[in-house]
PDB file of C-alpha atoms in Angstrom:
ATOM      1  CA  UNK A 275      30.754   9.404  80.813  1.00 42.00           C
ATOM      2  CA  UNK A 276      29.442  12.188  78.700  1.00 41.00           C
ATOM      3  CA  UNK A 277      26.626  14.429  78.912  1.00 42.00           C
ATOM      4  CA  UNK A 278      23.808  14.592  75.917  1.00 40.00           C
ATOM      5  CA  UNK A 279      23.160  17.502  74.241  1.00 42.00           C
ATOM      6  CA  UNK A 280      20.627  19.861  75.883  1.00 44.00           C
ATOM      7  CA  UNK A 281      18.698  22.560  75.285  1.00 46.00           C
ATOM      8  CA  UNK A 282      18.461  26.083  76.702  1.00 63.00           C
ATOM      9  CA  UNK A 283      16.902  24.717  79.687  1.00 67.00           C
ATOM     10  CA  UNK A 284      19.609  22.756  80.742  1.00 87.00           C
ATOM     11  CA  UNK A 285      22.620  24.106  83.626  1.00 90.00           C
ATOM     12  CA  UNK A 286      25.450  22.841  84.502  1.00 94.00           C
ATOM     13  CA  UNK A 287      26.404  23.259  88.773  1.00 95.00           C
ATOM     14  CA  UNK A 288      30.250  21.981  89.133  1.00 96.00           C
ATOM     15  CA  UNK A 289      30.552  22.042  93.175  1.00 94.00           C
ATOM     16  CA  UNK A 290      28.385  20.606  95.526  1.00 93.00           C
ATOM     17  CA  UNK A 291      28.916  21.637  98.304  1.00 89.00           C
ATOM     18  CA  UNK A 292      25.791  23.337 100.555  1.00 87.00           C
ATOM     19  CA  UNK A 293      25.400  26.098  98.287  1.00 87.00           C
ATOM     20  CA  UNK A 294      25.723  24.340  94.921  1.00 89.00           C
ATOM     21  CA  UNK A 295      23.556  21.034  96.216  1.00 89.00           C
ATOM     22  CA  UNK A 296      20.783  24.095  97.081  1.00 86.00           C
ATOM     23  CA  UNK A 297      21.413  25.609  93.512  1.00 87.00           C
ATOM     24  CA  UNK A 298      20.741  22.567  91.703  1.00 89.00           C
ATOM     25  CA  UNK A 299      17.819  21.345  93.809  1.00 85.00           C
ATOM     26  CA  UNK A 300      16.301  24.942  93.310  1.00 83.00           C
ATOM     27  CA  UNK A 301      16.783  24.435  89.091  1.00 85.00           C
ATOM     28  CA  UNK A 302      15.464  21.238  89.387  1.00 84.00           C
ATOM     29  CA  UNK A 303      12.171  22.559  91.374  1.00 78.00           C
ATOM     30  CA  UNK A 304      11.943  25.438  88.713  1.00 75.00           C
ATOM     31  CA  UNK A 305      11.749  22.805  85.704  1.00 77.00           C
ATOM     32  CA  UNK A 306      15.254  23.028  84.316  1.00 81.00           C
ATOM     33  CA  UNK A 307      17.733  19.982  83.515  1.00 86.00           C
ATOM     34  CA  UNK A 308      20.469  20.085  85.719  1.00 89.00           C
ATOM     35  CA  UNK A 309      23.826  18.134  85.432  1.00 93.00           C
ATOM     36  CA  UNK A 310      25.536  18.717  88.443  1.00 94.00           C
ATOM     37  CA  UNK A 311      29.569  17.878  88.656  1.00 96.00           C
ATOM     38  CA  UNK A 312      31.643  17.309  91.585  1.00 95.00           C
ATOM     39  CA  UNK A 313      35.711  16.051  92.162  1.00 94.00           C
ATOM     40  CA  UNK A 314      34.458  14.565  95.307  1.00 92.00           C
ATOM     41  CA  UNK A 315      33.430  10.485  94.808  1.00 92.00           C
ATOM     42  CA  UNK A 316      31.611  10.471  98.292  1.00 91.00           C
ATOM     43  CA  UNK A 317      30.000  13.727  97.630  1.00 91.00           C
ATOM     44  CA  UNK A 318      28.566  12.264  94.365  1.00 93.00           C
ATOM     45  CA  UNK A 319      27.597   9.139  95.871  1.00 91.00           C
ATOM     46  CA  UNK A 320      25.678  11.104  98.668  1.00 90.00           C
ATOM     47  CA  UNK A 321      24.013  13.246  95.891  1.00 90.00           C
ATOM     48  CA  UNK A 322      22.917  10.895  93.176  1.00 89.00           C
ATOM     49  CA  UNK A 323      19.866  10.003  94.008  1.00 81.00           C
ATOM     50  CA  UNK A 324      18.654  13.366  94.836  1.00 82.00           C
ATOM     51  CA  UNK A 325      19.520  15.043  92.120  1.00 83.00           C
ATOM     52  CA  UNK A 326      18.917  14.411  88.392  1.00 77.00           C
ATOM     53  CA  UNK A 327      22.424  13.648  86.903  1.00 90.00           C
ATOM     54  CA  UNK A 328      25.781  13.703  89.091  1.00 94.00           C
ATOM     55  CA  UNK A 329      28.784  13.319  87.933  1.00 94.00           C
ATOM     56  CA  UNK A 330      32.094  12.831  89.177  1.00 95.00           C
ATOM     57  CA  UNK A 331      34.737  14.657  87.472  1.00 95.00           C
ATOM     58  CA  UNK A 332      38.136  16.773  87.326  1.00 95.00           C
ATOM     59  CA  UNK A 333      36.806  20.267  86.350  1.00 96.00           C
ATOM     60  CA  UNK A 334      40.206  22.023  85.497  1.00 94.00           C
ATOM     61  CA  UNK A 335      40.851  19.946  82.612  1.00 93.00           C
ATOM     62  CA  UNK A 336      39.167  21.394  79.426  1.00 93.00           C
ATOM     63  CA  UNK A 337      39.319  17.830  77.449  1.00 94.00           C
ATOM     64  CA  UNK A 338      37.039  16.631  80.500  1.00 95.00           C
ATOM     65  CA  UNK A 339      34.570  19.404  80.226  1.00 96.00           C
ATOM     66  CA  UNK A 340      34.433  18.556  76.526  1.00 94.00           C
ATOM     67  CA  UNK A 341      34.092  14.681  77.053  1.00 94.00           C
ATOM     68  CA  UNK A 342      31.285  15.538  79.301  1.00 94.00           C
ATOM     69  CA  UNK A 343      29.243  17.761  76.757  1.00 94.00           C
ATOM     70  CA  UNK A 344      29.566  20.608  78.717  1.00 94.00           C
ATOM     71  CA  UNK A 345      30.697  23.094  75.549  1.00 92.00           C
ATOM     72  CA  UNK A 346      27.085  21.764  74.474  1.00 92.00           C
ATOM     73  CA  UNK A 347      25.061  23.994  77.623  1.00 93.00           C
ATOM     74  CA  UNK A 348      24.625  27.659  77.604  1.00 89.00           C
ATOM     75  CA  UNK A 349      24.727  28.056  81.155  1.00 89.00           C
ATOM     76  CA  UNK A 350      26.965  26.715  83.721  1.00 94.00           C
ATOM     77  CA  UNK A 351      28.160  27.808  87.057  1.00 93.00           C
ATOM     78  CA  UNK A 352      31.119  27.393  88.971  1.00 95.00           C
ATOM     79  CA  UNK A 353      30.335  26.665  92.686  1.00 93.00           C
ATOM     80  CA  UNK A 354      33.587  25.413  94.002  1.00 92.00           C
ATOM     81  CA  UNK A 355      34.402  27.269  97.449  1.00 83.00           C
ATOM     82  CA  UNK A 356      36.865  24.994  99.006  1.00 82.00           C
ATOM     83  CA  UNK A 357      39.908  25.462  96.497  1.00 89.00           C
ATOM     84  CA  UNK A 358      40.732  28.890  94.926  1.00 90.00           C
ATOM     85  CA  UNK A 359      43.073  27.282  91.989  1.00 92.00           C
ATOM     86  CA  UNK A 360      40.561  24.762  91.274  1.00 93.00           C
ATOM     87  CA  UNK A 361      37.342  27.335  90.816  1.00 93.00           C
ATOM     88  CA  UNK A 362      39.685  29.857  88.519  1.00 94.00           C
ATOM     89  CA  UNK A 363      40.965  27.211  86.761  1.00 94.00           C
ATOM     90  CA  UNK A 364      37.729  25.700  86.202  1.00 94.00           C
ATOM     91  CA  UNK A 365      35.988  29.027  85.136  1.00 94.00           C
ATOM     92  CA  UNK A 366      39.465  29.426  82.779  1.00 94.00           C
ATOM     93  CA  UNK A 367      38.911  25.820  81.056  1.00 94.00           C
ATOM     94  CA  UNK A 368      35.007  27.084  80.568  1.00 95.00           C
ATOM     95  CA  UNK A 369      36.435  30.124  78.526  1.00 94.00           C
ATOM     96  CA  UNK A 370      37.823  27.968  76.470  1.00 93.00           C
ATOM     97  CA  UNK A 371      35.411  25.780  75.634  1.00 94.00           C
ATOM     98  CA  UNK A 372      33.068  29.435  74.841  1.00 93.00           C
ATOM     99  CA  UNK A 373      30.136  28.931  77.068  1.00 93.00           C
ATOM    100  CA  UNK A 374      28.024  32.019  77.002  1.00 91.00           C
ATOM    101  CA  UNK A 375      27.406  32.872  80.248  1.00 89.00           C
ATOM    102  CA  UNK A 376      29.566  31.649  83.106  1.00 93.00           C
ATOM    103  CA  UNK A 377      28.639  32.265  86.655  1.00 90.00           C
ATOM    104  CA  UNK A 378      31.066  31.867  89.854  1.00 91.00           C
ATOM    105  CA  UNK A 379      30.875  31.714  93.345  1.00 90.00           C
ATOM    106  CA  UNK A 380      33.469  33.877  95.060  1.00 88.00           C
ATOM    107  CA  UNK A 381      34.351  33.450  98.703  1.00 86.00           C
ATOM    108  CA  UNK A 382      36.807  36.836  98.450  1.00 85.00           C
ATOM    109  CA  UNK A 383      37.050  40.056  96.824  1.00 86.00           C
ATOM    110  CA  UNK A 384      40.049  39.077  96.000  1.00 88.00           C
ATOM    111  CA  UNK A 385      39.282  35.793  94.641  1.00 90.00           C
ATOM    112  CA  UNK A 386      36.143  37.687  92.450  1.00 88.00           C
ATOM    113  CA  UNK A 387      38.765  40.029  91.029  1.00 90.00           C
ATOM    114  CA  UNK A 388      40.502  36.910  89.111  1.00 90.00           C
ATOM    115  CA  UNK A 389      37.231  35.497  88.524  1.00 91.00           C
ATOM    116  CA  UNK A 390      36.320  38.276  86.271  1.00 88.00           C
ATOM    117  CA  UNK A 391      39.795  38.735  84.829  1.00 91.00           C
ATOM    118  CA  UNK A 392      39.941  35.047  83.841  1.00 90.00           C
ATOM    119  CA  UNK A 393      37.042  35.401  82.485  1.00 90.00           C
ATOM    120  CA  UNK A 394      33.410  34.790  84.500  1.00 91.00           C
ATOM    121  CA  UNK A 395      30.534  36.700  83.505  1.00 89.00           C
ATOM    122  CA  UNK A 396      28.947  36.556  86.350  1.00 85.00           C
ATOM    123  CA  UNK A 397      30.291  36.307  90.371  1.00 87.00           C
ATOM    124  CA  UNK A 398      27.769  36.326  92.759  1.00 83.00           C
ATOM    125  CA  UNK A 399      29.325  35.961  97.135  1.00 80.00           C
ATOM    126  CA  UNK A 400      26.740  33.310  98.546  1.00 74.00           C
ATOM    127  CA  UNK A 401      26.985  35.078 101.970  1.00 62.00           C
ATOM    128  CA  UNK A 402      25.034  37.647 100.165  1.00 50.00           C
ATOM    129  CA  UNK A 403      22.596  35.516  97.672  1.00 56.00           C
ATOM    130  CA  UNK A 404      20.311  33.313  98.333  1.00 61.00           C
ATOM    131  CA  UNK A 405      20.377  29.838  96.352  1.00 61.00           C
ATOM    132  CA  UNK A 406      16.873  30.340  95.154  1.00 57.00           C
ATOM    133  CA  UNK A 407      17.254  33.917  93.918  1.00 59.00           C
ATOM    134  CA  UNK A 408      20.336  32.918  92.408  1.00 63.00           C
ATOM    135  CA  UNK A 409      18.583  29.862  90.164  1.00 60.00           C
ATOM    136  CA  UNK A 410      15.866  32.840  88.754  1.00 57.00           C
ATOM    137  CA  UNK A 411      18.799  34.508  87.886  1.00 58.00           C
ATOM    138  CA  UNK A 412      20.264  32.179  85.751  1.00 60.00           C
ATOM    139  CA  UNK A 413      17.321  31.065  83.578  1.00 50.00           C
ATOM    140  CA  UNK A 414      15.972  33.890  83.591  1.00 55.00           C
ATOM    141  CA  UNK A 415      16.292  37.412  81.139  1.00 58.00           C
ATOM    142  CA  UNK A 416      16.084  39.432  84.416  1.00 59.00           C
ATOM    143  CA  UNK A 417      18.589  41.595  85.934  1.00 60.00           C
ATOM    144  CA  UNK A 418      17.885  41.517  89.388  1.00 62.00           C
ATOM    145  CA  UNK A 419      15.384  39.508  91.526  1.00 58.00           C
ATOM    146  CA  UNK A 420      13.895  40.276  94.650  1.00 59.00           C
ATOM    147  CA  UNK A 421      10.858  37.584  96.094  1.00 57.00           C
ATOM    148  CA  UNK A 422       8.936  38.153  98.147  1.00 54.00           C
ATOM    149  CA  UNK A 423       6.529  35.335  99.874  1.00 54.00           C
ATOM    150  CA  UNK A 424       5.744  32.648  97.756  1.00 59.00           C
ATOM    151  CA  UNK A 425       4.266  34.099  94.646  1.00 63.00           C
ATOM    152  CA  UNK A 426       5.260  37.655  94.536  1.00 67.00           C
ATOM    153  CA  UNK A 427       8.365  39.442  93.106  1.00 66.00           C
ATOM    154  CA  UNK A 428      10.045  42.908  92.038  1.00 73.00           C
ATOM    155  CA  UNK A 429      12.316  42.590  89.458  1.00 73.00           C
ATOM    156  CA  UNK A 430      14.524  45.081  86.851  1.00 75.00           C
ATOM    157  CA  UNK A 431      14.531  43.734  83.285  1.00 76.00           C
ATOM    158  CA  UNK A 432      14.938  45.177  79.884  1.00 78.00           C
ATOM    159  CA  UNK A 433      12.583  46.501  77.870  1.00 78.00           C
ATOM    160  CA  UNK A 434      11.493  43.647  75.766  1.00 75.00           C
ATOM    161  CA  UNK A 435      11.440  43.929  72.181  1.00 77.00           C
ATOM    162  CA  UNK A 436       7.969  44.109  71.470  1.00 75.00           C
ATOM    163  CA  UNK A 437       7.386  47.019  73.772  1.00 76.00           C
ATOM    164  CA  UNK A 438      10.042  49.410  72.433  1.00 81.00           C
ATOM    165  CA  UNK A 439       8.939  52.432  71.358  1.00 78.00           C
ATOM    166  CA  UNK A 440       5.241  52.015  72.942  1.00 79.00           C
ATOM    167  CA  UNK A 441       3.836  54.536  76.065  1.00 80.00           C
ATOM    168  CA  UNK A 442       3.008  52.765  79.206  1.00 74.00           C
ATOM    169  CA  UNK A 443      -0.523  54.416  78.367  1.00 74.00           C
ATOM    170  CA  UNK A 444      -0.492  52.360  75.134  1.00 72.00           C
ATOM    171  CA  UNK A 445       0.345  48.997  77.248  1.00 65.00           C
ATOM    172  CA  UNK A 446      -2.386  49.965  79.816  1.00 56.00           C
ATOM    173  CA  UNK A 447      -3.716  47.729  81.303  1.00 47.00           C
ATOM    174  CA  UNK A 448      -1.024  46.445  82.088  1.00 52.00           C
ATOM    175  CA  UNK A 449      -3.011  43.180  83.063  1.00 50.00           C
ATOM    176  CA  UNK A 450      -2.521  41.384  79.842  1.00 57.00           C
ATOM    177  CA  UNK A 451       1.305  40.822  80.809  1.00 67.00           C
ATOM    178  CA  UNK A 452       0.314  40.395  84.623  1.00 70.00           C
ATOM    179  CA  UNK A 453       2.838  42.862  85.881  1.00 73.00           C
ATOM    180  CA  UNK A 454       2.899  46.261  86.951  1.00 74.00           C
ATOM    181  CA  UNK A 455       5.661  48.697  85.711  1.00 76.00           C
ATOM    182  CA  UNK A 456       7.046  50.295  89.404  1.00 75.00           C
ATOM    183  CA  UNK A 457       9.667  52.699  87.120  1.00 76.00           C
ATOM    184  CA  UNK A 458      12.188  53.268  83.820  1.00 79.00           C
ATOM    185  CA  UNK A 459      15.684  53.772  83.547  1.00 76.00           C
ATOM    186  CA  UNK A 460      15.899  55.324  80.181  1.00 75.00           C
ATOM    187  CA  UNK A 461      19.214  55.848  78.514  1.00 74.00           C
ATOM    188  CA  UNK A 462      21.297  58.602  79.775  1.00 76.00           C
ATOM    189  CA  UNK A 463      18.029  60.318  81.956  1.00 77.00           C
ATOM    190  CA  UNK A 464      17.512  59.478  86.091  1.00 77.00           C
ATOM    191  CA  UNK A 465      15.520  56.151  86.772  1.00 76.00           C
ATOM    192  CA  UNK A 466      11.791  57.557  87.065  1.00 76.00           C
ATOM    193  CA  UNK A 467       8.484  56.373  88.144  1.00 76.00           C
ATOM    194  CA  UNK A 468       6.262  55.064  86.018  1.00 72.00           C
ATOM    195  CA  UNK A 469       4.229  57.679  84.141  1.00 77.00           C
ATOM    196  CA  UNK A 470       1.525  56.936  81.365  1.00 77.00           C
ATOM    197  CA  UNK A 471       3.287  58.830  78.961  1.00 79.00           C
ATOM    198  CA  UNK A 472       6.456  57.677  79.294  1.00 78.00           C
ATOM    199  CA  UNK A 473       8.050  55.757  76.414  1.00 80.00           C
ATOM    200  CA  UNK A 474       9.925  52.877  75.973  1.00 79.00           C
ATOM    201  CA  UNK A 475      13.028  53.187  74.483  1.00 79.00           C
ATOM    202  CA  UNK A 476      15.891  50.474  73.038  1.00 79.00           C
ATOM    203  CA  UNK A 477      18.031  49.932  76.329  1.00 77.00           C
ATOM    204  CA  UNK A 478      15.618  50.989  78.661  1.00 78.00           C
ATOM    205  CA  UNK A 479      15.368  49.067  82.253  1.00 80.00           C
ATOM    206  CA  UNK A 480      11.982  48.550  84.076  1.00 77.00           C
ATOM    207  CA  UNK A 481      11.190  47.985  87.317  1.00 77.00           C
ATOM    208  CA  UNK A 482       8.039  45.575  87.340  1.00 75.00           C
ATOM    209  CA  UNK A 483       5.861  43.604  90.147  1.00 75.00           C
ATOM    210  CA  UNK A 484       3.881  40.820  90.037  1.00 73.00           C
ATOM    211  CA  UNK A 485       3.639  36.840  90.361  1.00 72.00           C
ATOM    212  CA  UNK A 486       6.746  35.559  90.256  1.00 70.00           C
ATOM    213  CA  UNK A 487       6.022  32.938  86.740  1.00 72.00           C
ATOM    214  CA  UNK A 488       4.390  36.133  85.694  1.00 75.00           C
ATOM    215  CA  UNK A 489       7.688  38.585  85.745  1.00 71.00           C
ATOM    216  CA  UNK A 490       9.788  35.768  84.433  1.00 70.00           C
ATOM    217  CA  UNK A 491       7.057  35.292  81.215  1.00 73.00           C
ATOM    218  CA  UNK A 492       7.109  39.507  80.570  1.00 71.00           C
ATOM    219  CA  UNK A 493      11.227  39.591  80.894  1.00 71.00           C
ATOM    220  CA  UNK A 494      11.234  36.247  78.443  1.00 69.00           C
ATOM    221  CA  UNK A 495       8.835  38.703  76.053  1.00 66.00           C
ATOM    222  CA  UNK A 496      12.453  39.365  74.239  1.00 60.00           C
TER     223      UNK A 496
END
């Protein structure tokens, strides 16, 4: 069975266990295509009509990944916890095939350490991350994600694009992007709070609040 080509919208979740089934359900409430992979035939079984595309499959084989179109999404992340070999060896077949950005679920320190050195852009402990904050993550340009309630977030993200070079007096009000900037991080000075003449430079980090759609449109600015 293969995959069709998708576009930057679509993820790929290979595990599904609790966490994974939670990651995928949370990318398919936040409007992304989600082809979710798992070794397990009952597992599959038990998530296929819940979830938009399951697939049963043997993840450590590159030529798999390939037959399933997977070299085709930008995003795709490893949520195997049961099997240390399988998730490295998974995340090392993913390498291969180049996906951009390849995120992992560790269940050690240890077992993060190879994750990295194999070759994971990403490792994030589920003990430690929700499933939801995780998903924003992903299809999202932000660095870090904190909600809070059901339409409010803070969130660090680079300065987009458009903005470099510009005072936050010059973007004020701020209203028109429906954030607030909290603070700046600008290269090689302390992070600082906000101040109307402070300007934004290339590689400078924000902290901003607002609606949660609202901080994920102004980190998407580019």
């Amino acid at each position: 069975m293969s995959a069709r080509r998708t576009d930057d919208s679509g993820v790929v979740v290979i595990g599904l266990g609790r966490f994974g089934a939670r990651l995928a359900n949370s990318l398919l409430q936040l409007g992304h295509d989600v082809l979710a992979v798992d070794h397990d035939q009952d597992r599959v079984q038990h998530w296929a009509g819940r979830l938009d595309r399951v697939v049963q499959a043997d993840t450590t084989e590159e030529n798999v990944l390939r037959q399933l179109g997977i070299a085709s999404f930008r995003r795709v992340l490893v949520a195997i916890g049961a099997s240390v070999e399988a998730s490295v060896l998974t995340v090392l077949a993913l390498v291969t095939l180049q996906v951009p950005q390849i995120w992992a679920r560790a269940t050690s320190e240890k077992h993060a350490k190879i994750l990295h050195s194999v070759g994971a852009h990403h490792v994030i402990f589920p003990e430690a991350e929700t499933a939801d904050r995780v998903a924003h993550l992903i299809v999202s340009r932000m660095l870090d994600f904190i909600e809070f309630g059901d339409d409010f977030a803070i969130a660090k993200v680079r300065v987009p694009r458009p903005l470099v070079g510009r005072s936050l007096r010059e973007l004020s009000p701020m209203e028109r992007y429906g954030v607030s900037v909290v603070g700046a991080k600008l290269p090689g000075e302390p992070f600082r709070y906000a101040a109307p003449d402070t300007v934004l430079q290339p590689d400078s980090v924000l902290i901003v609040e607002g609606g949660i759609e609202r901080v994920q449109r102004f980190a998407a600015l580019g």
